[in-house]
Structures are given as C-alpha cells and as structure tokens.
Amino acid sequence: MYSPQVLDHFEHPRNAGALENPDASVQIENPACGDILRLTLKLAGPNIAAIRFQAKGCVASMACASALTELAQGKTPAQGRALGREALLAAVGGLPPASMHATHLALDALHAALDQLEGRG
C-alpha cells in the first residue's frame, strides 16, 4: 500500500523533534482526520538552517513531515514556499488517494511557518 520511501521516512524519521528558540514555530491540525503537525525552524542568513517536526497522525503524515524537512532545509524562505505537492509526493514515492491529506498538512504547516517569519502569522 505504501511505497518503500514512505515506510523509510516513517520508520526512520529525519529531523524529528523541536528546536530550542526557533525563529518560527507553528502547529497545524487537519480537522478531517485529526492529524497534528508541529514545525519549528531557524534561519541562518537567508536560509532555513534547521527544521524539525513533531507529528501525531498516520503513517503518511509522519512520512510527509519527515520528507518536507529534508526538502526545505538549506532553502531560502522563498524557495521553501515554492515547494509543491509534486516535489513532496516524489520524495515519498507517491501516496494512495486516501492519504493525500498528508501532503496538505505538511505544506500548510510550512507555509504557516514561513508566514510567521515574514510577520504575517
């Protein structure tokens, strides 16, 4: 049902945990399924130097959060904002239709964190 990449991110999550004194910290909940994702990130110069996640949810949500941190780290906020669903799906090797909500949760959390950095959150 799940790709090897999804299972790898779920079983060996990257960048799990929280950062102390982050530049942005957000928590997003998917009201439809109840999954919760918290992102914390720090900038160094113009780039996202560190990004961590804490998640409570399904396999797909955990995997998408893990993959998202790998995709966003090292990018500028503008490059992070440009990350799309296709890039996230490619990073996890695709998802079944019933699990697509996980991509929305991850990207919504990233956008909320970037909004916070820009003073809009």
JSON list of C-alpha atoms in Angstrom, two decimals:
[
{"chain": "A", "resi": 1, "resn": "MET", "atom": "CA", "xyz": [0.00, 0.00, 0.00]},
{"chain": "A", "resi": 2, "resn": "TYR", "atom": "CA", "xyz": [2.78, 2.45, 0.91]},
{"chain": "A", "resi": 3, "resn": "SER", "atom": "CA", "xyz": [5.96, 3.00, -1.08]},
{"chain": "A", "resi": 4, "resn": "PRO", "atom": "CA", "xyz": [9.35, 1.99, 0.31]},
{"chain": "A", "resi": 5, "resn": "GLN", "atom": "CA", "xyz": [10.16, 5.72, 0.69]},
{"chain": "A", "resi": 6, "resn": "VAL", "atom": "CA", "xyz": [7.05, 6.34, 2.84]},
{"chain": "A", "resi": 7, "resn": "LEU", "atom": "CA", "xyz": [7.90, 3.40, 5.05]},
{"chain": "A", "resi": 8, "resn": "ASP", "atom": "CA", "xyz": [11.53, 4.51, 5.34]},
{"chain": "A", "resi": 9, "resn": "HIS", "atom": "CA", "xyz": [10.54, 8.04, 6.42]},
{"chain": "A", "resi": 10, "resn": "PHE", "atom": "CA", "xyz": [8.02, 6.60, 8.88]},
{"chain": "A", "resi": 11, "resn": "GLU", "atom": "CA", "xyz": [10.40, 4.05, 10.38]},
{"chain": "A", "resi": 12, "resn": "HIS", "atom": "CA", "xyz": [13.46, 6.34, 10.30]},
{"chain": "A", "resi": 13, "resn": "PRO", "atom": "CA", "xyz": [12.13, 9.91, 10.51]},
{"chain": "A", "resi": 14, "resn": "ARG", "atom": "CA", "xyz": [14.51, 12.70, 9.61]},
{"chain": "A", "resi": 15, "resn": "ASN", "atom": "CA", "xyz": [14.69, 15.89, 11.67]},
{"chain": "A", "resi": 16, "resn": "ALA", "atom": "CA", "xyz": [12.21, 14.73, 14.33]},
{"chain": "A", "resi": 17, "resn": "GLY", "atom": "CA", "xyz": [11.92, 16.80, 17.49]},
{"chain": "A", "resi": 18, "resn": "ALA", "atom": "CA", "xyz": [11.78, 20.51, 18.24]},
{"chain": "A", "resi": 19, "resn": "LEU", "atom": "CA", "xyz": [14.31, 23.31, 18.04]},
{"chain": "A", "resi": 20, "resn": "GLU", "atom": "CA", "xyz": [15.06, 25.50, 21.04]},
{"chain": "A", "resi": 21, "resn": "ASN", "atom": "CA", "xyz": [14.44, 29.20, 20.45]},
{"chain": "A", "resi": 22, "resn": "PRO", "atom": "CA", "xyz": [13.16, 28.78, 16.89]},
{"chain": "A", "resi": 23, "resn": "ASP", "atom": "CA", "xyz": [12.59, 31.69, 14.54]},
{"chain": "A", "resi": 24, "resn": "ALA", "atom": "CA", "xyz": [9.20, 30.18, 13.69]},
{"chain": "A", "resi": 25, "resn": "SER", "atom": "CA", "xyz": [7.02, 27.63, 15.46]},
{"chain": "A", "resi": 26, "resn": "VAL", "atom": "CA", "xyz": [3.62, 26.50, 14.21]},
{"chain": "A", "resi": 27, "resn": "GLN", "atom": "CA", "xyz": [1.17, 23.73, 14.89]},
{"chain": "A", "resi": 28, "resn": "ILE", "atom": "CA", "xyz": [-1.43, 22.72, 12.32]},
{"chain": "A", "resi": 29, "resn": "GLU", "atom": "CA", "xyz": [-4.25, 20.23, 12.73]},
{"chain": "A", "resi": 30, "resn": "ASN", "atom": "CA", "xyz": [-6.18, 18.54, 9.96]},
{"chain": "A", "resi": 31, "resn": "PRO", "atom": "CA", "xyz": [-9.78, 18.79, 11.18]},
{"chain": "A", "resi": 32, "resn": "ALA", "atom": "CA", "xyz": [-10.92, 15.97, 8.89]},
{"chain": "A", "resi": 33, "resn": "CYS", "atom": "CA", "xyz": [-8.60, 13.28, 10.26]},
{"chain": "A", "resi": 34, "resn": "GLY", "atom": "CA", "xyz": [-7.20, 14.76, 13.46]},
{"chain": "A", "resi": 35, "resn": "ASP", "atom": "CA", "xyz": [-3.53, 14.57, 12.43]},
{"chain": "A", "resi": 36, "resn": "ILE", "atom": "CA", "xyz": [-1.36, 17.24, 14.08]},
{"chain": "A", "resi": 37, "resn": "LEU", "atom": "CA", "xyz": [1.95, 18.60, 12.81]},
{"chain": "A", "resi": 38, "resn": "ARG", "atom": "CA", "xyz": [4.27, 21.00, 14.62]},
{"chain": "A", "resi": 39, "resn": "LEU", "atom": "CA", "xyz": [7.18, 22.59, 12.76]},
{"chain": "A", "resi": 40, "resn": "THR", "atom": "CA", "xyz": [9.99, 24.64, 14.25]},
{"chain": "A", "resi": 41, "resn": "LEU", "atom": "CA", "xyz": [12.65, 26.28, 12.14]},
{"chain": "A", "resi": 42, "resn": "LYS", "atom": "CA", "xyz": [15.68, 28.52, 12.41]},
{"chain": "A", "resi": 43, "resn": "LEU", "atom": "CA", "xyz": [17.28, 30.75, 9.83]},
{"chain": "A", "resi": 44, "resn": "ALA", "atom": "CA", "xyz": [20.98, 31.37, 9.34]},
{"chain": "A", "resi": 45, "resn": "GLY", "atom": "CA", "xyz": [21.40, 34.27, 6.98]},
{"chain": "A", "resi": 46, "resn": "PRO", "atom": "CA", "xyz": [18.84, 33.92, 4.22]},
{"chain": "A", "resi": 47, "resn": "ASN", "atom": "CA", "xyz": [18.47, 30.13, 4.52]},
{"chain": "A", "resi": 48, "resn": "ILE", "atom": "CA", "xyz": [16.50, 27.66, 6.61]},
{"chain": "A", "resi": 49, "resn": "ALA", "atom": "CA", "xyz": [19.39, 26.29, 8.64]},
{"chain": "A", "resi": 50, "resn": "ALA", "atom": "CA", "xyz": [17.39, 23.84, 10.72]},
{"chain": "A", "resi": 51, "resn": "ILE", "atom": "CA", "xyz": [13.85, 22.50, 10.64]},
{"chain": "A", "resi": 52, "resn": "ARG", "atom": "CA", "xyz": [12.30, 19.93, 12.96]},
{"chain": "A", "resi": 53, "resn": "PHE", "atom": "CA", "xyz": [8.90, 18.30, 13.19]},
{"chain": "A", "resi": 54, "resn": "GLN", "atom": "CA", "xyz": [6.70, 16.67, 15.76]},
{"chain": "A", "resi": 55, "resn": "ALA", "atom": "CA", "xyz": [3.67, 14.80, 14.45]},
{"chain": "A", "resi": 56, "resn": "LYS", "atom": "CA", "xyz": [0.76, 12.85, 15.74]},
{"chain": "A", "resi": 57, "resn": "GLY", "atom": "CA", "xyz": [-1.02, 11.05, 12.97]},
{"chain": "A", "resi": 58, "resn": "CYS", "atom": "CA", "xyz": [-0.99, 8.41, 10.32]},
{"chain": "A", "resi": 59, "resn": "VAL", "atom": "CA", "xyz": [1.98, 6.84, 8.54]},
{"chain": "A", "resi": 60, "resn": "ALA", "atom": "CA", "xyz": [1.59, 9.19, 5.57]},
{"chain": "A", "resi": 61, "resn": "SER", "atom": "CA", "xyz": [1.54, 12.33, 7.74]},
{"chain": "A", "resi": 62, "resn": "MET", "atom": "CA", "xyz": [4.68, 11.28, 9.58]},
{"chain": "A", "resi": 63, "resn": "ALA", "atom": "CA", "xyz": [6.45, 10.42, 6.31]},
{"chain": "A", "resi": 64, "resn": "CYS", "atom": "CA", "xyz": [5.43, 13.67, 4.60]},
{"chain": "A", "resi": 65, "resn": "ALA", "atom": "CA", "xyz": [6.60, 15.73, 7.57]},
{"chain": "A", "resi": 66, "resn": "SER", "atom": "CA", "xyz": [9.96, 13.95, 7.57]},
{"chain": "A", "resi": 67, "resn": "ALA", "atom": "CA", "xyz": [10.41, 14.38, 3.81]},
{"chain": "A", "resi": 68, "resn": "LEU", "atom": "CA", "xyz": [9.33, 18.02, 3.98]},
{"chain": "A", "resi": 69, "resn": "THR", "atom": "CA", "xyz": [12.11, 18.82, 6.44]},
{"chain": "A", "resi": 70, "resn": "GLU", "atom": "CA", "xyz": [14.67, 17.35, 4.06]},
{"chain": "A", "resi": 71, "resn": "LEU", "atom": "CA", "xyz": [13.26, 19.31, 1.14]},
{"chain": "A", "resi": 72, "resn": "ALA", "atom": "CA", "xyz": [13.09, 22.65, 3.00]},
{"chain": "A", "resi": 73, "resn": "GLN", "atom": "CA", "xyz": [16.38, 22.59, 4.88]},
{"chain": "A", "resi": 74, "resn": "GLY", "atom": "CA", "xyz": [19.01, 24.81, 3.26]},
{"chain": "A", "resi": 75, "resn": "LYS", "atom": "CA", "xyz": [16.48, 26.66, 1.14]},
{"chain": "A", "resi": 76, "resn": "THR", "atom": "CA", "xyz": [15.55, 30.31, 1.38]},
{"chain": "A", "resi": 77, "resn": "PRO", "atom": "CA", "xyz": [12.02, 31.03, 2.61]},
{"chain": "A", "resi": 78, "resn": "ALA", "atom": "CA", "xyz": [11.04, 31.87, -0.99]},
{"chain": "A", "resi": 79, "resn": "GLN", "atom": "CA", "xyz": [12.39, 28.54, -2.22]},
{"chain": "A", "resi": 80, "resn": "GLY", "atom": "CA", "xyz": [10.59, 26.79, 0.64]},
{"chain": "A", "resi": 81, "resn": "ARG", "atom": "CA", "xyz": [7.34, 28.48, -0.30]},
{"chain": "A", "resi": 82, "resn": "ALA", "atom": "CA", "xyz": [7.82, 27.27, -3.89]},
{"chain": "A", "resi": 83, "resn": "LEU", "atom": "CA", "xyz": [7.97, 23.62, -2.81]},
{"chain": "A", "resi": 84, "resn": "GLY", "atom": "CA", "xyz": [4.89, 21.98, -4.23]},
{"chain": "A", "resi": 85, "resn": "ARG", "atom": "CA", "xyz": [2.86, 18.89, -3.71]},
{"chain": "A", "resi": 86, "resn": "GLU", "atom": "CA", "xyz": [4.55, 17.19, -6.65]},
{"chain": "A", "resi": 87, "resn": "ALA", "atom": "CA", "xyz": [8.00, 17.53, -5.05]},
{"chain": "A", "resi": 88, "resn": "LEU", "atom": "CA", "xyz": [6.72, 16.18, -1.75]},
{"chain": "A", "resi": 89, "resn": "LEU", "atom": "CA", "xyz": [4.94, 13.27, -3.46]},
{"chain": "A", "resi": 90, "resn": "ALA", "atom": "CA", "xyz": [8.12, 12.45, -5.39]},
{"chain": "A", "resi": 91, "resn": "ALA", "atom": "CA", "xyz": [10.14, 12.49, -2.16]},
{"chain": "A", "resi": 92, "resn": "VAL", "atom": "CA", "xyz": [7.84, 9.90, -0.57]},
{"chain": "A", "resi": 93, "resn": "GLY", "atom": "CA", "xyz": [7.40, 7.81, -3.72]},
{"chain": "A", "resi": 94, "resn": "GLY", "atom": "CA", "xyz": [3.72, 8.69, -4.08]},
{"chain": "A", "resi": 95, "resn": "LEU", "atom": "CA", "xyz": [0.71, 8.17, -1.84]},
{"chain": "A", "resi": 96, "resn": "PRO", "atom": "CA", "xyz": [-2.62, 6.40, -2.18]},
{"chain": "A", "resi": 97, "resn": "PRO", "atom": "CA", "xyz": [-5.54, 8.79, -2.80]},
{"chain": "A", "resi": 98, "resn": "ALA", "atom": "CA", "xyz": [-6.88, 8.33, 0.74]},
{"chain": "A", "resi": 99, "resn": "SER", "atom": "CA", "xyz": [-3.57, 9.60, 2.16]},
{"chain": "A", "resi": 100, "resn": "MET", "atom": "CA", "xyz": [-3.17, 12.77, 0.09]},
{"chain": "A", "resi": 101, "resn": "HIS", "atom": "CA", "xyz": [-4.30, 14.86, 3.07]},
{"chain": "A", "resi": 102, "resn": "ALA", "atom": "CA", "xyz": [-0.82, 14.30, 4.48]},
{"chain": "A", "resi": 103, "resn": "THR", "atom": "CA", "xyz": [0.77, 16.45, 1.78]},
{"chain": "A", "resi": 104, "resn": "HIS", "atom": "CA", "xyz": [-1.66, 19.28, 2.52]},
{"chain": "A", "resi": 105, "resn": "LEU", "atom": "CA", "xyz": [-0.90, 19.14, 6.25]},
{"chain": "A", "resi": 106, "resn": "ALA", "atom": "CA", "xyz": [2.87, 19.28, 5.68]},
{"chain": "A", "resi": 107, "resn": "LEU", "atom": "CA", "xyz": [2.74, 22.09, 3.14]},
{"chain": "A", "resi": 108, "resn": "ASP", "atom": "CA", "xyz": [0.18, 24.09, 5.17]},
{"chain": "A", "resi": 109, "resn": "ALA", "atom": "CA", "xyz": [2.48, 23.88, 8.20]},
{"chain": "A", "resi": 110, "resn": "LEU", "atom": "CA", "xyz": [5.49, 25.00, 6.17]},
{"chain": "A", "resi": 111, "resn": "HIS", "atom": "CA", "xyz": [3.57, 27.94, 4.70]},
{"chain": "A", "resi": 112, "resn": "ALA", "atom": "CA", "xyz": [2.31, 28.95, 8.16]},
{"chain": "A", "resi": 113, "resn": "ALA", "atom": "CA", "xyz": [5.89, 28.89, 9.50]},
{"chain": "A", "resi": 114, "resn": "LEU", "atom": "CA", "xyz": [7.10, 30.97, 6.57]},
{"chain": "A", "resi": 115, "resn": "ASP", "atom": "CA", "xyz": [4.21, 33.41, 7.09]},
{"chain": "A", "resi": 116, "resn": "GLN", "atom": "CA", "xyz": [5.32, 33.71, 10.71]},
{"chain": "A", "resi": 117, "resn": "LEU", "atom": "CA", "xyz": [8.86, 34.51, 9.59]},
{"chain": "A", "resi": 118, "resn": "GLU", "atom": "CA", "xyz": [7.54, 37.22, 7.34]},
{"chain": "A", "resi": 119, "resn": "GLY", "atom": "CA", "xyz": [5.47, 38.68, 10.17]},
{"chain": "A", "resi": 120, "resn": "ARG", "atom": "CA", "xyz": [2.13, 37.62, 8.72]},
{"chain": "A", "resi": 121, "resn": "GLY", "atom": "CA", "xyz": [1.47, 34.78, 11.12]}
]
